[in-house]
């Protein structure tokens, strides 16, 4: 695996848009040792092909972008306080063709909090959670929404309202007409015990079928991802696992709890608590590494492009299909 090196505007790239280019978020304040003060705008997204920052609706001081995603001609991101402590997460989107940025969603008592989002073309899928009632009698309500960014139409695709040992949705990933969901007990969401069992369910929306394909314990939050019928996730108990739906096989990729990315037939991981990393071609079984000079701190896939960030450079690569 030989990635190509590229440095963009002094900041790492988190996503790639065929039209806008690589998307490089800037921090919300001046970073010690970073580019000199005044050389960049705080809390914005630099688009390399546009050679400009994306518009930021309602820009505020000490806020920055997070979880930048690109799919086709659309870009979406979260707009948060730097320590994400005020619970006022906002989701914004940018239509590359129309050159228009706008607010999509924001956290509130009525809307709940955002657990995760995934941009799929002109559709934004997002998972919310809120609590009704207090104490042991509280009900945890989770809902997976699908927002059409062109029309503004928003609907709930899956929802769970549960107490005690009944399960709610804790994580999700969309792959074509299938939605993979991690489900945990509502009581565990409220109490956060040392051991939190979970199930991984695949919901085939086109054929109205659901099947449980795996069980685990203590999923690393928001690590579930999917592409080409391959579903991968990480947990403290087992490390990185993958399910290949084409062969109906559950695979153990790594024993290290990690951040996970899936592209082509490849599953890549980067350890949460160390510099360890690796990859595997799920279909061939080949173990994957970058040259020794490339030491990843983050690996993602965006619009089919693999992006590897190190402490000093951004590299790109193409996954094997």
C-alpha positions as CSV (number, residue, x, y, z in Angstrom):
1,X,0.0,0.0,0.0
2,X,1.7,3.2,-1.2
3,X,-0.3,6.4,-0.4
4,X,0.4,9.7,-2.1
5,X,1.5,12.6,0.2
6,X,-0.2,16.0,0.0
7,X,-0.3,18.9,2.5
8,X,-3.3,21.2,2.5
9,X,-3.3,24.7,3.9
10,X,-1.4,23.5,7.0
11,X,-4.3,21.5,8.4
12,X,-5.2,17.8,7.9
13,X,-8.0,16.9,5.5
14,X,-11.0,15.1,7.0
15,X,-13.1,14.5,3.8
16,X,-13.0,14.8,0.0
17,X,-15.5,16.3,-2.4
18,X,-14.9,15.8,-6.2
19,X,-15.8,19.4,-6.8
20,X,-14.7,21.3,-3.7
21,X,-11.6,19.2,-3.1
22,X,-10.1,18.1,0.2
23,X,-11.9,19.6,3.2
24,X,-9.6,20.9,5.9
25,X,-11.1,22.1,9.2
26,X,-9.3,24.8,11.1
27,X,-9.4,25.0,15.0
28,X,-11.6,27.5,16.8
29,X,-8.6,29.3,18.3
30,X,-4.9,29.8,17.7
31,X,-3.0,26.5,18.1
32,X,0.5,26.6,19.7
33,X,3.0,25.5,17.1
34,X,0.4,25.7,14.3
35,X,0.3,28.2,11.4
36,X,0.9,31.8,12.5
37,X,-1.9,33.9,13.9
38,X,-3.9,35.7,11.2
39,X,-3.0,33.2,8.5
40,X,-6.3,31.3,8.8
41,X,-9.9,31.8,9.8
42,X,-10.9,30.2,13.1
43,X,-13.5,27.3,13.1
44,X,-13.9,27.1,9.3
45,X,-13.5,24.5,6.6
46,X,-10.9,25.2,3.8
47,X,-11.8,23.6,0.5
48,X,-8.7,23.0,-1.6
49,X,-10.2,23.0,-5.1
50,X,-12.3,26.1,-4.3
51,X,-9.3,27.8,-2.6
52,X,-11.7,29.3,-0.2
53,X,-13.5,28.6,3.1
54,X,-17.0,27.1,2.9
55,X,-19.7,29.5,4.1
56,X,-20.5,29.0,7.8
57,X,-24.1,29.9,8.7
58,X,-24.4,31.8,12.0
59,X,-20.6,31.8,12.7
60,X,-19.7,32.2,16.4
61,X,-16.5,32.6,18.3
62,X,-15.0,29.6,20.1
63,X,-16.9,27.2,17.9
64,X,-15.5,24.9,15.3
65,X,-16.6,22.3,12.8
66,X,-16.5,18.5,13.6
67,X,-17.2,15.3,11.8
68,X,-16.9,16.8,8.3
69,X,-18.4,14.5,5.6
70,X,-18.8,14.7,1.8
71,X,-20.9,12.6,-0.5
72,X,-21.4,13.4,-4.1
73,X,-22.1,17.2,-4.4
74,X,-23.0,17.6,-0.8
75,X,-21.0,18.4,2.4
76,X,-22.2,18.3,6.0
77,X,-20.6,18.9,9.3
78,X,-21.4,19.5,13.0
79,X,-20.8,23.0,14.5
80,X,-19.9,22.7,18.1
81,X,-18.2,24.5,21.0
82,X,-14.6,23.5,21.3
83,X,-15.1,21.3,24.3
84,X,-18.6,20.2,23.1
85,X,-19.9,20.8,26.7
86,X,-22.9,23.0,26.1
87,X,-25.0,20.4,24.3
88,X,-25.8,22.9,21.6
89,X,-24.5,20.9,18.7
90,X,-25.7,22.1,15.3
91,X,-25.6,20.3,11.9
92,X,-25.0,22.4,8.8
93,X,-24.8,21.4,5.1
94,X,-23.4,22.9,1.9
95,X,-24.8,22.3,-1.6
96,X,-21.7,22.4,-3.8
97,X,-23.6,23.0,-7.0
98,X,-25.9,25.7,-5.7
99,X,-23.0,27.2,-3.5
100,X,-25.4,27.4,-0.6
101,X,-24.9,26.6,3.1
102,X,-27.7,26.2,5.6
103,X,-28.6,24.9,9.0
104,X,-30.1,21.4,9.0
105,X,-30.6,20.5,12.7
106,X,-29.7,21.6,16.2
107,X,-29.9,20.0,19.6
108,X,-32.8,21.1,21.9
109,X,-35.0,19.7,24.6
110,X,-37.5,18.7,21.9
111,X,-35.0,17.4,19.3
112,X,-32.7,15.6,21.8
113,X,-29.0,15.2,21.4
114,X,-27.2,14.0,18.3
115,X,-25.5,10.6,18.6
116,X,-24.3,10.2,15.0
117,X,-24.8,11.3,11.4
118,X,-24.0,10.0,8.0
119,X,-24.2,11.8,4.7
120,X,-25.4,9.7,1.7
121,X,-25.6,11.8,-1.4
122,X,-28.3,14.4,-0.9
123,X,-29.7,12.6,2.2
124,X,-28.5,13.1,5.7
125,X,-29.2,10.3,8.1
126,X,-28.9,11.2,11.8
127,X,-29.5,9.4,15.1
128,X,-31.0,11.3,18.1
129,X,-31.6,10.5,21.7
130,X,-33.7,12.0,24.4
131,X,-35.1,11.0,27.8
132,X,-38.6,11.2,29.0
133,X,-39.2,11.1,32.8
134,X,-36.5,10.8,35.5
135,X,-34.8,8.1,37.5
136,X,-35.3,4.4,36.9
137,X,-38.7,5.1,35.4
138,X,-37.2,7.2,32.6
139,X,-37.9,6.2,29.0
140,X,-35.0,6.5,26.5
141,X,-36.2,7.5,23.0
142,X,-33.9,7.0,20.0
143,X,-34.8,7.9,16.4
144,X,-33.0,7.4,13.1
145,X,-34.0,10.2,10.8
146,X,-33.5,10.7,7.0
147,X,-33.5,14.3,5.8
148,X,-33.7,15.1,2.1
149,X,-31.4,18.1,1.8
150,X,-32.9,19.2,-1.5
151,X,-36.5,19.3,-0.4
152,X,-36.1,19.5,3.4
153,X,-38.4,16.5,3.9
154,X,-37.5,14.7,7.1
155,X,-38.8,11.3,8.3
156,X,-38.1,8.8,11.0
157,X,-36.8,5.5,9.5
158,X,-36.3,3.5,12.8
159,X,-37.2,4.4,16.3
160,X,-37.1,2.8,19.8
161,X,-38.7,4.0,23.0
162,X,-37.6,1.7,25.9
163,X,-37.0,1.2,29.6
164,X,-34.9,-1.3,31.6
165,X,-33.8,-4.2,29.5
166,X,-35.5,-3.2,26.4
167,X,-33.2,-2.0,23.7
168,X,-32.6,1.3,22.0
169,X,-30.4,2.3,19.0
170,X,-26.9,3.4,20.0
171,X,-25.1,3.5,16.7
172,X,-25.9,3.0,13.0
173,X,-24.3,2.8,9.5
174,X,-26.1,3.0,6.1
175,X,-25.0,0.8,3.2
176,X,-27.4,1.0,0.2
177,X,-30.9,-0.1,1.3
178,X,-29.5,-1.7,4.5
179,X,-29.1,0.0,7.8
180,X,-26.9,-1.6,10.4
181,X,-27.8,-0.7,14.0
182,X,-26.1,-1.3,17.3
183,X,-28.7,-1.8,20.1
184,X,-28.1,-1.5,23.8
185,X,-30.4,-1.8,26.8
186,X,-32.2,1.4,27.8
187,X,-31.2,0.9,31.4
188,X,-27.5,0.7,30.5
189,X,-27.8,4.0,28.6
190,X,-29.1,5.7,31.7
191,X,-26.7,4.1,34.2
192,X,-23.6,3.4,32.1
193,X,-22.4,0.3,33.9
194,X,-19.0,-1.4,33.5
195,X,-20.4,-4.0,31.1
196,X,-22.8,-3.0,28.3
197,X,-23.9,-5.8,26.0
198,X,-25.1,-5.0,22.5
199,X,-26.5,-6.6,19.4
200,X,-25.8,-5.8,15.8
201,X,-28.8,-5.9,13.6
202,X,-29.1,-5.4,9.8
203,X,-32.3,-3.9,8.7
204,X,-33.1,-4.4,5.0
205,X,-35.4,-1.5,4.3
206,X,-36.2,-2.5,0.8
207,X,-37.5,-5.9,1.8
208,X,-38.6,-5.1,5.4
209,X,-36.4,-7.7,6.9
210,X,-34.2,-7.5,10.0
211,X,-31.6,-10.0,11.2
212,X,-29.2,-10.0,14.1
213,X,-25.7,-10.9,13.0
214,X,-23.5,-10.3,16.0
215,X,-23.4,-9.8,19.8
216,X,-20.8,-8.0,21.8
217,X,-19.9,-6.0,24.8
218,X,-18.9,-2.3,25.3
219,X,-19.0,-1.0,21.7
220,X,-16.6,1.9,21.2
221,X,-19.2,4.7,20.5
222,X,-19.9,5.6,16.9
223,X,-17.3,3.2,15.4
224,X,-19.8,1.2,13.3
225,X,-19.3,1.8,9.6
226,X,-20.2,0.0,6.4
227,X,-19.5,-0.2,2.6
228,X,-20.1,-2.8,-0.1
229,X,-21.9,-5.2,2.2
230,X,-19.1,-5.1,4.8
231,X,-19.9,-3.9,8.3
232,X,-17.2,-3.2,10.8
233,X,-17.1,-1.9,14.4
234,X,-14.9,-1.9,17.5
235,X,-15.5,-2.8,21.2
236,X,-13.5,-2.8,24.3
237,X,-14.2,-6.5,24.8
238,X,-13.2,-7.8,21.4
239,X,-11.5,-5.1,19.4
240,X,-12.3,-4.7,15.7
241,X,-14.9,-7.1,14.2
242,X,-16.4,-7.2,10.7
243,X,-19.4,-9.0,9.2
244,X,-19.2,-9.8,5.5
245,X,-22.8,-10.1,4.4
246,X,-21.9,-11.6,1.0
247,X,-20.5,-14.7,2.7
248,X,-22.4,-14.5,6.0
249,X,-19.1,-14.5,7.9
250,X,-18.1,-12.8,11.1
251,X,-14.4,-11.9,11.2
252,X,-12.1,-10.8,13.9
253,X,-9.8,-8.1,12.5
254,X,-7.9,-6.9,15.5
255,X,-7.9,-7.3,19.3
256,X,-7.2,-3.6,19.8
257,X,-10.1,-1.1,20.5
258,X,-9.9,1.3,17.6
259,X,-11.4,3.8,15.3
260,X,-12.6,2.0,12.2
261,X,-13.0,2.8,8.4
262,X,-14.4,0.7,5.6
263,X,-13.6,1.3,1.9
264,X,-13.8,-1.0,-1.1
265,X,-13.2,-4.5,0.4
266,X,-10.9,-3.1,3.1
267,X,-11.3,-2.6,6.8
268,X,-8.8,-0.2,8.4
269,X,-8.3,0.5,12.1
270,X,-6.3,2.9,14.2
271,X,-6.0,2.2,18.0
272,X,-7.9,4.5,20.3
273,X,-5.2,4.4,23.0
274,X,-1.9,3.8,21.1
275,X,-0.3,4.3,17.7
276,X,-1.1,0.8,16.5
277,X,-3.0,0.5,13.2
278,X,-3.6,-1.9,10.4
279,X,-5.9,-3.0,7.6
280,X,-7.3,-6.1,6.1
281,X,-8.9,-6.9,2.7
282,X,-11.9,-8.8,4.0
283,X,-12.5,-10.7,0.7
284,X,-8.9,-11.9,0.2
285,X,-7.7,-12.0,3.8
286,X,-4.6,-9.9,3.0
287,X,-3.2,-7.9,5.9
288,X,-2.4,-4.3,4.9
289,X,0.1,-1.7,6.1
290,X,1.5,1.6,4.9
291,X,5.2,2.2,4.4
292,X,7.1,2.7,7.7
293,X,7.4,6.4,7.0
294,X,3.6,6.8,7.2
295,X,2.4,6.8,10.9
296,X,-1.3,7.3,10.9
297,X,-3.2,9.3,13.5
298,X,-6.4,8.9,11.5
299,X,-7.8,6.9,8.5
300,X,-11.1,7.7,6.8
301,X,-12.8,7.1,3.5
302,X,-14.7,9.9,1.7
303,X,-16.3,9.7,-1.8
304,X,-14.2,6.5,-2.4
305,X,-10.9,8.2,-1.5
306,X,-8.8,6.9,1.4
307,X,-7.4,9.7,3.5
308,X,-4.5,9.1,6.0
309,X,-3.5,11.9,8.4
310,X,-0.2,11.8,10.2
311,X,1.2,14.4,12.6
312,X,2.7,16.4,9.7
313,X,1.1,15.3,6.4
314,X,-2.1,14.1,4.7
315,X,-1.8,11.1,2.4
316,X,-4.4,9.6,0.0
317,X,-4.8,6.1,-1.3
318,X,-7.3,4.0,-3.3
319,X,-8.8,0.9,-1.6
320,X,-9.0,-2.4,-3.4
321,X,-12.6,-3.2,-4.6
